[in-house]
mmCIF file of C-alpha atoms in Angstrom:
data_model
loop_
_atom_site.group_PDB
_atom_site.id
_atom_site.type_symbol
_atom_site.label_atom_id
_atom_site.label_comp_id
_atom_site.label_asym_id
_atom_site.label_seq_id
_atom_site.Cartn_x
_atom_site.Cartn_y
_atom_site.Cartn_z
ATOM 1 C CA UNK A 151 128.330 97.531 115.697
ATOM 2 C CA UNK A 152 125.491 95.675 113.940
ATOM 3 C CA UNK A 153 124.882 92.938 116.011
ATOM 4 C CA UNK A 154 124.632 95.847 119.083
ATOM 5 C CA UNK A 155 122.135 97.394 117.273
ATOM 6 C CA UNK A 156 120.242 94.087 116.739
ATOM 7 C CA UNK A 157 120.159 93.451 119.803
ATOM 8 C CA UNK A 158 119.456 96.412 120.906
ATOM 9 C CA UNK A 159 116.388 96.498 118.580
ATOM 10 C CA UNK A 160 115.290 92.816 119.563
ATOM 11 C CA UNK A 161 115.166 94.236 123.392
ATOM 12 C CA UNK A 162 112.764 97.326 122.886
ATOM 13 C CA UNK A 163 110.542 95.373 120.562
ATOM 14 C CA UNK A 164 110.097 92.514 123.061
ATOM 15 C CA UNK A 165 109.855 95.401 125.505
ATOM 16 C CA UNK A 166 107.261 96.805 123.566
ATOM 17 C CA UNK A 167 105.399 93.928 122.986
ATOM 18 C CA UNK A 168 105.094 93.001 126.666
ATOM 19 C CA UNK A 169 103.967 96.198 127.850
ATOM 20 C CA UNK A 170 101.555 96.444 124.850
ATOM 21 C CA UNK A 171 100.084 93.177 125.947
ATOM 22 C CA UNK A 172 99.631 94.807 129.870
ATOM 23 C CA UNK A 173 98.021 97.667 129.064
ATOM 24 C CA UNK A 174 95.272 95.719 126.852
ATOM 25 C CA UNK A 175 94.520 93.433 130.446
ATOM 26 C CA UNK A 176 94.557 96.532 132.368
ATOM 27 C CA UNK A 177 90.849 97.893 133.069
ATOM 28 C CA UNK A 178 90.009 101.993 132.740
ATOM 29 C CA UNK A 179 89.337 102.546 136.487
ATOM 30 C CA UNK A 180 92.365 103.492 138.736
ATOM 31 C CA UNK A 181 93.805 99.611 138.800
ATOM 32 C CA UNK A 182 95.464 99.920 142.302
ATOM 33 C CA UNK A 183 95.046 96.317 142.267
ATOM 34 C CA UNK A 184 96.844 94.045 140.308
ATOM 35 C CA UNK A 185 94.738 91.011 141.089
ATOM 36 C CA UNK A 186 90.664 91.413 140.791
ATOM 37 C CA UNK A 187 89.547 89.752 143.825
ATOM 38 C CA UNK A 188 92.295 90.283 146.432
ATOM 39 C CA UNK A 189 93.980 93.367 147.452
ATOM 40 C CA UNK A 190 96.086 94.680 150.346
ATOM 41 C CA UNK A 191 96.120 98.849 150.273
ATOM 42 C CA UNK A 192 97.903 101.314 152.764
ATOM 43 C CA UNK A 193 96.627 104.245 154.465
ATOM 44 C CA UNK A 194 99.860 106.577 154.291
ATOM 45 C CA UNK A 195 98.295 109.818 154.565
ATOM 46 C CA UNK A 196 96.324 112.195 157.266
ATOM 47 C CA UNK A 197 94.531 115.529 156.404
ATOM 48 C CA UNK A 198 95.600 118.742 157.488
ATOM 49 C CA UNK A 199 93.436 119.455 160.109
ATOM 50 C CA UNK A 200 94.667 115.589 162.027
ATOM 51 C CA UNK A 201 97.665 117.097 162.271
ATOM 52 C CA UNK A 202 99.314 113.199 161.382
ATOM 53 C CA UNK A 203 101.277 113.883 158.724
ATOM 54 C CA UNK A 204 102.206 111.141 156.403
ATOM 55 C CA UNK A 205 103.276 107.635 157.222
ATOM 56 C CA UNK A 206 101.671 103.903 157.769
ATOM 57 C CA UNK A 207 98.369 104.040 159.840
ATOM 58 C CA UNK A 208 97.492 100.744 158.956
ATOM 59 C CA UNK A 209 96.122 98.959 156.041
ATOM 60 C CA UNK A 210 92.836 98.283 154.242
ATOM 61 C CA UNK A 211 92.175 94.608 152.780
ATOM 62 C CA UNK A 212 89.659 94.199 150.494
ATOM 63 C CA UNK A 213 88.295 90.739 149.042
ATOM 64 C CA UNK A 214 86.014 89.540 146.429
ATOM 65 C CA UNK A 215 83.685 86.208 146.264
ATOM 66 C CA UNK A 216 81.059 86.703 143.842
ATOM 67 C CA UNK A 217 79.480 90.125 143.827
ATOM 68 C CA UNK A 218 80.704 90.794 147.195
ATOM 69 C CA UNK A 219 83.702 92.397 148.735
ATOM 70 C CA UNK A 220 84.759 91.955 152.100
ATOM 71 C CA UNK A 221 86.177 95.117 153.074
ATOM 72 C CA UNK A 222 89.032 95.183 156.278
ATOM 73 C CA UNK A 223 90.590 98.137 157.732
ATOM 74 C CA UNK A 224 93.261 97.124 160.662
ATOM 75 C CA UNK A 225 94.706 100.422 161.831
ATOM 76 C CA UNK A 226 98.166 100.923 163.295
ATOM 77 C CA UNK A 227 98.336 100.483 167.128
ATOM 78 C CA UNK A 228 97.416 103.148 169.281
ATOM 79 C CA UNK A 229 94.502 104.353 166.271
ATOM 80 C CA UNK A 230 90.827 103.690 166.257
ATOM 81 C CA UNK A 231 87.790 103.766 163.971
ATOM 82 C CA UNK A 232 85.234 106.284 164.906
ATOM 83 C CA UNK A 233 82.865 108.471 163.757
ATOM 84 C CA UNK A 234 83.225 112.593 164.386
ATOM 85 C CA UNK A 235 80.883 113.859 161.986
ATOM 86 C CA UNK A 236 82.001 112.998 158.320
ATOM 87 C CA UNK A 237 79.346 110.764 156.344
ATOM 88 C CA UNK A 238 80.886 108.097 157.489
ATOM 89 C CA UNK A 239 83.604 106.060 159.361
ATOM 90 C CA UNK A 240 84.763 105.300 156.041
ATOM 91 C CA UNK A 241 84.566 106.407 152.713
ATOM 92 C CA UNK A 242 85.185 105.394 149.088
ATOM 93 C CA UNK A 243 83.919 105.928 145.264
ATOM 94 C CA UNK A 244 83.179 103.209 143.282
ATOM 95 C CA UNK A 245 82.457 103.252 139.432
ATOM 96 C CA UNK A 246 79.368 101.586 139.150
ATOM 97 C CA UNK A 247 77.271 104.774 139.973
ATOM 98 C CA UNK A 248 76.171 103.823 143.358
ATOM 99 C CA UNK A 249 73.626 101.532 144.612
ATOM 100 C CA UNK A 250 75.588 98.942 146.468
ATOM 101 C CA UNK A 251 74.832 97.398 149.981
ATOM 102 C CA UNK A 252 77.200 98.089 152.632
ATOM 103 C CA UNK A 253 76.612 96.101 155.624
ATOM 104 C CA UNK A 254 77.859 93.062 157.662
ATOM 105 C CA UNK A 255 80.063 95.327 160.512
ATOM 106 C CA UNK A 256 81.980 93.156 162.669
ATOM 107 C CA UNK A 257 81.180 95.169 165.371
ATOM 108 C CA UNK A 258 77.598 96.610 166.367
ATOM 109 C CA UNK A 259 79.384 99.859 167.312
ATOM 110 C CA UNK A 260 79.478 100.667 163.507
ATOM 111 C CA UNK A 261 75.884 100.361 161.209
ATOM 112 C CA UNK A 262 74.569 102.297 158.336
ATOM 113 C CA UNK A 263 75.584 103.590 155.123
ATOM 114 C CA UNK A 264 75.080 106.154 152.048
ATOM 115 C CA UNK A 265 75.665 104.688 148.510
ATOM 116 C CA UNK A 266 75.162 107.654 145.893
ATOM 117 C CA UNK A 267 74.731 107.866 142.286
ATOM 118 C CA UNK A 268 77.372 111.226 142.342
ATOM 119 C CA UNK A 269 79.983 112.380 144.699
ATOM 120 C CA UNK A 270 78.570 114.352 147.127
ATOM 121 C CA UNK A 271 79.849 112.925 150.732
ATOM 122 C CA UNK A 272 82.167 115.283 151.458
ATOM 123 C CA UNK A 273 85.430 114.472 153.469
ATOM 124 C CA UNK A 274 87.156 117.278 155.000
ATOM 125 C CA UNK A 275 90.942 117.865 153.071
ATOM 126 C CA UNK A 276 90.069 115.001 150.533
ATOM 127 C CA UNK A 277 87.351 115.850 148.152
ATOM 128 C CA UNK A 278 83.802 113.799 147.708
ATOM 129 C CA UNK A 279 82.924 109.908 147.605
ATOM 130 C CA UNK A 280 79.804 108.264 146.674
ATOM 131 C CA UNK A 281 80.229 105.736 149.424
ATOM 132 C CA UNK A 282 80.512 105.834 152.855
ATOM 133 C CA UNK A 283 80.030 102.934 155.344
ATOM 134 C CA UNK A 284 79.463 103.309 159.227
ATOM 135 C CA UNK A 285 77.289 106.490 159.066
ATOM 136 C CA UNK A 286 77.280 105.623 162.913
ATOM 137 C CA UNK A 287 80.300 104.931 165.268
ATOM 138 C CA UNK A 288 81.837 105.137 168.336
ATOM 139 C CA UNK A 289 83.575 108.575 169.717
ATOM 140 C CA UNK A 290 86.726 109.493 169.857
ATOM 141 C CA UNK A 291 88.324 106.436 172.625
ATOM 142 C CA UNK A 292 85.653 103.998 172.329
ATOM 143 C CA UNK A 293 86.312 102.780 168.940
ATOM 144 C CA UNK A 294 88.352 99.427 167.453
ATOM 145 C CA UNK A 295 91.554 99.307 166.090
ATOM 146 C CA UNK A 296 90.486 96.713 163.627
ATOM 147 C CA UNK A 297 87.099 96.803 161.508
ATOM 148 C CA UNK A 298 85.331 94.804 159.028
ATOM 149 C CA UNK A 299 82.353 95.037 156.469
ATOM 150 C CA UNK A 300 80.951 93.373 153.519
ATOM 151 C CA UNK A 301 79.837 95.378 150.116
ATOM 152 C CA UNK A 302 77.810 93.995 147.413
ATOM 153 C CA UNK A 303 76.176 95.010 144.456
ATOM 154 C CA UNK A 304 74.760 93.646 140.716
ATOM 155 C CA UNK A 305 77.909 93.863 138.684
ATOM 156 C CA UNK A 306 80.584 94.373 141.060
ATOM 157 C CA UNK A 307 83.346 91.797 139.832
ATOM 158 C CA UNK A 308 86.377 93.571 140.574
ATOM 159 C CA UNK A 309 87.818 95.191 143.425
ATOM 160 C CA UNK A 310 89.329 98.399 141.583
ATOM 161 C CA UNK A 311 85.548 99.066 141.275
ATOM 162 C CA UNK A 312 85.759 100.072 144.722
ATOM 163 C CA UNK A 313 88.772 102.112 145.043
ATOM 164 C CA UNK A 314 88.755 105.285 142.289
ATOM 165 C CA UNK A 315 90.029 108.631 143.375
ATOM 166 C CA UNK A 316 87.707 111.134 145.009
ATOM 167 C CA UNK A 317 85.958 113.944 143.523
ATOM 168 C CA UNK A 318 87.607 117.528 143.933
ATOM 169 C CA UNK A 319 88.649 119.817 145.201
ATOM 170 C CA UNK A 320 90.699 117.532 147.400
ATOM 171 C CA UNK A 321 93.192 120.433 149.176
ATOM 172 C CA UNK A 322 95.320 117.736 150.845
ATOM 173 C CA UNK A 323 95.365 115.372 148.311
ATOM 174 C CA UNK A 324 93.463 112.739 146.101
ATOM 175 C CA UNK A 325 93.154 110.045 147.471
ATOM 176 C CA UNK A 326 91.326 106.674 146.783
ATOM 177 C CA UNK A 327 89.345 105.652 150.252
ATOM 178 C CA UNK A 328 89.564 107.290 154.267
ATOM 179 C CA UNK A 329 88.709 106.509 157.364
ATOM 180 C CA UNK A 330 87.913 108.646 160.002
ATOM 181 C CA UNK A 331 90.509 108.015 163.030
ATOM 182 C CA UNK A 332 91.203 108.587 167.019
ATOM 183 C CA UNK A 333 95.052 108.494 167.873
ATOM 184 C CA UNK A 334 95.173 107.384 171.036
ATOM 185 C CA UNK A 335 98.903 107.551 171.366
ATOM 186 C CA UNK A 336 100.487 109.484 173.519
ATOM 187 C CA UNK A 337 103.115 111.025 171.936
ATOM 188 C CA UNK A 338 103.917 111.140 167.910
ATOM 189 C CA UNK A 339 102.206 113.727 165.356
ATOM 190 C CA UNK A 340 98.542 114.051 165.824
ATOM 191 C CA UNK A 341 98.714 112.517 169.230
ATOM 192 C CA UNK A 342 95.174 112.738 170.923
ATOM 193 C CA UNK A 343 93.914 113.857 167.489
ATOM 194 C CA UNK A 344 90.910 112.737 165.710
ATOM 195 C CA UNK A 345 90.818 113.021 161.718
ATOM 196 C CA UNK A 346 91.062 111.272 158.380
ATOM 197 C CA UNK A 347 93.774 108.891 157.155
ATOM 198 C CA UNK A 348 93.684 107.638 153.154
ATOM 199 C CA UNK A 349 95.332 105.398 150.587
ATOM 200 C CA UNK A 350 96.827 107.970 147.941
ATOM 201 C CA UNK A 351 98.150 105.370 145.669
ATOM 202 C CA UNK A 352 101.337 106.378 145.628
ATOM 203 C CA UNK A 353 103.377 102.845 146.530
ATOM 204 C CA UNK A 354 100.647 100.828 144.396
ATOM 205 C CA UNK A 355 102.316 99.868 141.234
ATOM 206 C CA UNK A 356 101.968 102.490 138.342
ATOM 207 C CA UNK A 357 99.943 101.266 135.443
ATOM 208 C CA UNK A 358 101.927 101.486 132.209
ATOM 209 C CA UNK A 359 99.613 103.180 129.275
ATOM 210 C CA UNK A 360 98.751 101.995 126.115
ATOM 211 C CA UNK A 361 100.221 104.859 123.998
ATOM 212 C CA UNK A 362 103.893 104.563 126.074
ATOM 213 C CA UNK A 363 103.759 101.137 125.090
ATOM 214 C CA UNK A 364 103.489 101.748 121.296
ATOM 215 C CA UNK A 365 105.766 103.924 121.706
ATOM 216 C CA UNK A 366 108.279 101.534 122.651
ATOM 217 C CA UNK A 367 107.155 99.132 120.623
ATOM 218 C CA UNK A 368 107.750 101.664 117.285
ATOM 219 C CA UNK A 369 110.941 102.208 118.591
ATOM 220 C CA UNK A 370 111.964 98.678 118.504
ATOM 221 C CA UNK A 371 110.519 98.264 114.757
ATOM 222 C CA UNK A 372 112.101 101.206 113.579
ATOM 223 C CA UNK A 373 115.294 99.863 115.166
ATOM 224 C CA UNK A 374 115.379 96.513 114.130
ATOM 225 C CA UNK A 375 113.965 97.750 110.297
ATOM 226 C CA UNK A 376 117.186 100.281 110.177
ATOM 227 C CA UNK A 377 119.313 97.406 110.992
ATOM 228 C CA UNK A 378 117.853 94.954 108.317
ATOM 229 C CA UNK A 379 118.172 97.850 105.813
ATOM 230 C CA UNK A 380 121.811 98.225 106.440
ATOM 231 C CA UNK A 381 122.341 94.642 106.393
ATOM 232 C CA UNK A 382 120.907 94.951 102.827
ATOM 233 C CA UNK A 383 123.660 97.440 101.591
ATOM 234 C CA UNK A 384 126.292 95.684 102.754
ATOM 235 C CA UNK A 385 125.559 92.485 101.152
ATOM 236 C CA UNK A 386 124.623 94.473 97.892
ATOM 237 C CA UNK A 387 128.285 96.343 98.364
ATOM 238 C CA UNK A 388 129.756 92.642 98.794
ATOM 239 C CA UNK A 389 127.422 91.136 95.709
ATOM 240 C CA UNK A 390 128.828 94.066 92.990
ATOM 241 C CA UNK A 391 132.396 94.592 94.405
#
Protein backbone atom coordinates (compact mmCIF):
# COMPACT_ATOMS: atom_id res chain seq x y z
CA UNK A 1 0.00 0.00 0.00
CA UNK A 2 3.01 2.27 0.60
CA UNK A 3 4.89 1.94 -2.32
CA UNK A 4 1.25 2.85 -4.28
CA UNK A 5 1.13 5.79 -2.47
CA UNK A 6 4.78 6.66 -3.34
CA UNK A 7 4.28 6.38 -6.42
CA UNK A 8 1.40 7.85 -6.59
CA UNK A 9 2.93 10.94 -4.87
CA UNK A 10 6.17 10.86 -7.15
CA UNK A 11 3.56 11.18 -10.28
CA UNK A 12 1.57 14.40 -9.18
CA UNK A 13 4.72 16.08 -7.99
CA UNK A 14 6.51 15.54 -11.32
CA UNK A 15 3.10 16.47 -12.69
CA UNK A 16 3.19 19.46 -10.83
CA UNK A 17 6.46 20.44 -11.51
CA UNK A 18 6.06 20.25 -15.29
CA UNK A 19 3.04 22.19 -15.53
CA UNK A 20 4.50 24.74 -13.03
CA UNK A 21 7.42 25.13 -15.34
CA UNK A 22 4.68 25.81 -18.54
CA UNK A 23 2.80 28.23 -17.10
CA UNK A 24 6.03 30.41 -16.10
CA UNK A 25 7.00 30.26 -20.31
CA UNK A 26 3.52 31.02 -21.09
CA UNK A 27 2.99 34.92 -21.87
CA UNK A 28 -0.37 36.93 -20.36
CA UNK A 29 -2.03 37.53 -23.78
CA UNK A 30 -4.45 34.78 -25.10
CA UNK A 31 -1.35 32.27 -26.20
CA UNK A 32 -3.29 30.58 -29.11
CA UNK A 33 0.07 29.93 -30.32
CA UNK A 34 2.35 27.66 -28.95
CA UNK A 35 5.34 28.75 -30.99
CA UNK A 36 6.11 32.77 -31.22
CA UNK A 37 6.81 33.18 -34.76
CA UNK A 38 4.71 30.57 -36.59
CA UNK A 39 1.15 29.80 -36.28
CA UNK A 40 -1.60 28.01 -38.23
CA UNK A 41 -5.33 29.19 -36.80
CA UNK A 42 -8.89 28.07 -38.04
CA UNK A 43 -11.81 30.04 -38.87
CA UNK A 44 -14.66 27.64 -37.45
CA UNK A 45 -17.28 30.07 -36.89
CA UNK A 46 -19.88 32.49 -38.94
CA UNK A 47 -22.12 35.22 -37.33
CA UNK A 48 -25.66 35.07 -37.13
CA UNK A 49 -26.69 37.20 -39.68
CA UNK A 50 -24.20 34.79 -42.54
CA UNK A 51 -26.41 32.35 -41.81
CA UNK A 52 -23.00 29.69 -42.00
CA UNK A 53 -23.17 28.17 -38.99
CA UNK A 54 -20.11 26.61 -37.58
CA UNK A 55 -17.52 24.52 -39.31
CA UNK A 56 -13.95 24.94 -41.29
CA UNK A 57 -13.98 28.02 -43.68
CA UNK A 58 -10.47 27.94 -44.07
CA UNK A 59 -7.48 28.90 -42.14
CA UNK A 60 -5.40 31.94 -41.19
CA UNK A 61 -1.41 31.58 -41.13
CA UNK A 62 0.41 34.00 -39.51
CA UNK A 63 4.38 34.37 -39.50
CA UNK A 64 6.97 36.35 -37.80
CA UNK A 65 10.62 37.61 -39.09
CA UNK A 66 11.70 40.40 -37.08
CA UNK A 67 9.02 42.91 -36.19
CA UNK A 68 6.91 41.74 -38.93
CA UNK A 69 4.17 39.26 -39.38
CA UNK A 70 3.10 37.93 -42.50
CA UNK A 71 -0.45 37.44 -42.16
CA UNK A 72 -2.38 34.55 -44.69
CA UNK A 73 -5.94 33.85 -44.84
CA UNK A 74 -6.75 30.83 -47.49
CA UNK A 75 -10.50 30.35 -47.29
CA UNK A 76 -12.35 27.11 -47.95
CA UNK A 77 -13.36 26.60 -51.65
CA UNK A 78 -16.29 28.13 -52.93
CA UNK A 79 -15.57 31.44 -50.18
CA UNK A 80 -14.03 34.75 -50.95
CA UNK A 81 -12.52 37.81 -49.26
CA UNK A 82 -14.47 40.93 -49.71
CA UNK A 83 -15.43 43.89 -48.29
CA UNK A 84 -19.45 44.71 -47.48
CA UNK A 85 -19.14 47.45 -45.19
CA UNK A 86 -17.35 46.34 -41.88
CA UNK A 87 -13.96 48.34 -41.17
CA UNK A 88 -12.36 46.03 -42.87
CA UNK A 89 -11.88 42.73 -44.86
CA UNK A 90 -10.31 41.59 -41.83
CA UNK A 91 -10.07 42.29 -38.40
CA UNK A 92 -8.03 41.61 -35.25
CA UNK A 93 -6.83 43.19 -31.70
CA UNK A 94 -3.49 43.22 -30.85
CA UNK A 95 -1.97 44.13 -27.36
CA UNK A 96 0.41 46.62 -28.12
CA UNK A 97 -2.22 49.50 -28.17
CA UNK A 98 -2.29 50.08 -31.81
CA UNK A 99 -0.03 51.78 -34.12
CA UNK A 100 1.14 49.04 -36.39
CA UNK A 101 1.47 49.12 -40.28
CA UNK A 102 -0.70 46.91 -42.17
CA UNK A 103 0.18 46.72 -45.70
CA UNK A 104 1.87 44.53 -48.39
CA UNK A 105 -1.74 42.92 -49.97
CA UNK A 106 -1.04 40.34 -52.40
CA UNK A 107 -3.61 41.54 -54.39
CA UNK A 108 -4.35 45.32 -55.40
CA UNK A 109 -8.06 44.51 -54.95
CA UNK A 110 -7.46 44.87 -51.12
CA UNK A 111 -5.46 48.34 -49.63
CA UNK A 112 -5.84 50.32 -46.52
CA UNK A 113 -6.12 49.91 -42.95
CA UNK A 114 -7.21 51.31 -39.32
CA UNK A 115 -4.78 50.53 -36.41
CA UNK A 116 -6.39 52.02 -33.08
CA UNK A 117 -5.18 52.70 -29.71
CA UNK A 118 -8.90 51.15 -28.26
CA UNK A 119 -11.43 48.86 -29.68
CA UNK A 120 -13.71 50.64 -31.53
CA UNK A 121 -14.04 48.80 -35.16
CA UNK A 122 -17.00 47.24 -34.71
CA UNK A 123 -17.82 43.77 -36.34
CA UNK A 124 -21.32 42.85 -36.59
CA UNK A 125 -22.12 39.52 -34.02
CA UNK A 126 -18.42 39.66 -32.72
CA UNK A 127 -17.65 42.64 -30.64
CA UNK A 128 -14.75 45.45 -31.44
CA UNK A 129 -10.99 45.17 -32.75
CA UNK A 130 -8.39 47.72 -32.89
CA UNK A 131 -7.20 46.42 -36.22
CA UNK A 132 -8.58 45.99 -39.34
CA UNK A 133 -6.74 45.46 -42.68
CA UNK A 134 -8.31 45.89 -46.27
CA UNK A 135 -10.56 48.90 -45.42
CA UNK A 136 -11.15 48.44 -49.29
CA UNK A 137 -12.13 45.23 -51.25
CA UNK A 138 -13.80 43.64 -53.81
CA UNK A 139 -17.82 42.91 -53.71
CA UNK A 140 -19.50 40.16 -53.05
CA UNK A 141 -18.14 37.59 -56.38
CA UNK A 142 -15.16 39.44 -57.31
CA UNK A 143 -13.03 38.65 -54.45
CA UNK A 144 -10.00 35.81 -53.83
CA UNK A 145 -10.22 32.79 -52.11
CA UNK A 146 -6.73 33.20 -50.82
CA UNK A 147 -5.20 36.58 -49.34
CA UNK A 148 -2.08 37.82 -47.95
CA UNK A 149 -0.62 40.88 -45.94
CA UNK A 150 2.28 41.90 -43.95
CA UNK A 151 1.97 43.74 -40.29
CA UNK A 152 4.69 45.43 -38.54
CA UNK A 153 5.24 47.45 -35.70
CA UNK A 154 8.16 48.62 -32.87
CA UNK A 155 7.89 45.79 -30.42
CA UNK A 156 5.91 43.25 -32.06
CA UNK A 157 7.96 39.93 -31.33
CA UNK A 158 5.34 37.51 -30.97
CA UNK A 159 2.50 36.44 -32.88
CA UNK A 160 -0.11 36.04 -29.89
CA UNK A 161 0.35 39.86 -29.97
CA UNK A 162 -1.83 39.76 -32.82
CA UNK A 163 -4.54 37.45 -31.99
CA UNK A 164 -6.41 38.55 -28.39
CA UNK A 165 -10.13 38.25 -28.12
CA UNK A 166 -12.38 41.10 -29.19
CA UNK A 167 -13.93 43.67 -27.16
CA UNK A 168 -17.72 43.12 -26.12
CA UNK A 169 -20.50 42.72 -26.39
CA UNK A 170 -19.74 39.97 -28.87
CA UNK A 171 -23.62 38.34 -29.20
CA UNK A 172 -22.32 35.42 -31.31
CA UNK A 173 -19.31 34.84 -29.71
CA UNK A 174 -15.67 36.01 -28.79
CA UNK A 175 -13.65 35.44 -31.00
CA UNK A 176 -9.91 36.25 -31.73
CA UNK A 177 -9.73 37.64 -35.61
CA UNK A 178 -12.69 37.69 -38.79
CA UNK A 179 -12.87 38.10 -42.06
CA UNK A 180 -15.53 39.33 -43.95
CA UNK A 181 -16.70 36.50 -46.58
CA UNK A 182 -18.81 35.78 -50.01
CA UNK A 183 -20.00 32.03 -50.24
CA UNK A 184 -20.16 31.41 -53.53
CA UNK A 185 -21.37 27.88 -53.21
CA UNK A 186 -24.28 26.81 -54.35
CA UNK A 187 -25.76 24.84 -51.96
CA UNK A 188 -24.64 24.33 -48.05
CA UNK A 189 -25.62 26.86 -45.08
CA UNK A 190 -25.15 30.43 -45.98
CA UNK A 191 -25.03 29.63 -49.63
CA UNK A 192 -24.93 32.97 -51.69
CA UNK A 193 -24.40 34.70 -48.31
CA UNK A 194 -22.00 37.34 -47.48
CA UNK A 195 -20.81 37.74 -43.68
CA UNK A 196 -18.11 37.18 -41.10
CA UNK A 197 -16.22 33.97 -40.31
CA UNK A 198 -13.65 33.91 -37.00
CA UNK A 199 -11.13 31.83 -35.08
CA UNK A 200 -12.89 31.31 -31.54
CA UNK A 201 -10.07 29.41 -30.07
CA UNK A 202 -11.77 26.66 -29.21
CA UNK A 203 -9.43 23.64 -30.88
CA UNK A 204 -6.17 25.78 -29.97
CA UNK A 205 -4.60 24.08 -27.08
CA UNK A 206 -5.84 25.34 -23.58
CA UNK A 207 -3.20 27.08 -21.59
CA UNK A 208 -2.75 25.43 -18.19
CA UNK A 209 -2.64 28.30 -15.26
CA UNK A 210 -0.23 28.96 -12.83
CA UNK A 211 -2.43 28.51 -9.70
CA UNK A 212 -3.83 24.80 -11.16
CA UNK A 213 -0.36 23.99 -11.38
CA UNK A 214 0.51 24.63 -7.69
CA UNK A 215 -2.17 23.07 -7.01
CA UNK A 216 -1.00 19.92 -8.28
CA UNK A 217 2.17 20.41 -7.34
CA UNK A 218 0.93 20.77 -3.31
CA UNK A 219 -0.83 17.80 -3.86
CA UNK A 220 2.11 15.80 -4.77
CA UNK A 221 4.19 17.28 -1.63
CA UNK A 222 1.56 16.69 0.67
CA UNK A 223 1.39 13.16 -0.76
CA UNK A 224 4.75 12.16 -0.87
CA UNK A 225 5.36 14.09 2.89
CA UNK A 226 2.31 11.75 4.32
CA UNK A 227 4.07 8.84 2.96
CA UNK A 228 7.60 9.67 4.43
CA UNK A 229 5.80 10.35 7.76
CA UNK A 230 4.32 6.95 7.85
CA UNK A 231 7.43 5.40 6.81
CA UNK A 232 8.78 7.06 10.02
CA UNK A 233 6.28 5.23 12.41
CA UNK A 234 6.78 2.14 11.16
CA UNK A 235 10.42 2.00 11.50
CA UNK A 236 10.03 3.65 15.04
CA UNK A 237 7.25 0.67 15.78
CA UNK A 238 10.05 -1.83 14.40
CA UNK A 239 13.10 0.13 16.42
CA UNK A 240 11.07 -0.20 20.13
CA UNK A 241 9.19 -3.54 19.53
Amino acid sequence: MQNKALRFAVIMLAAGLTLSINSVDRPASADLCLSSTSCTLTLTQGNAGSSFGTGNFGTVDLTLSGDTATISVDLADGFQVVNTGFPGSFGFTDDLGGGLTIGNFSSNLYSGYSSDVSNDLHFDGFGYANDAAATSGPHAGNGLNTVSFTVSGSGLNDVNELVNLFAGPAGDGAVYFVVDVYNANATGPGAGNSGLVAVTGSSAPTPVSEPASLALLGTGLIGLGLVCRTRRRSLTTLSTS
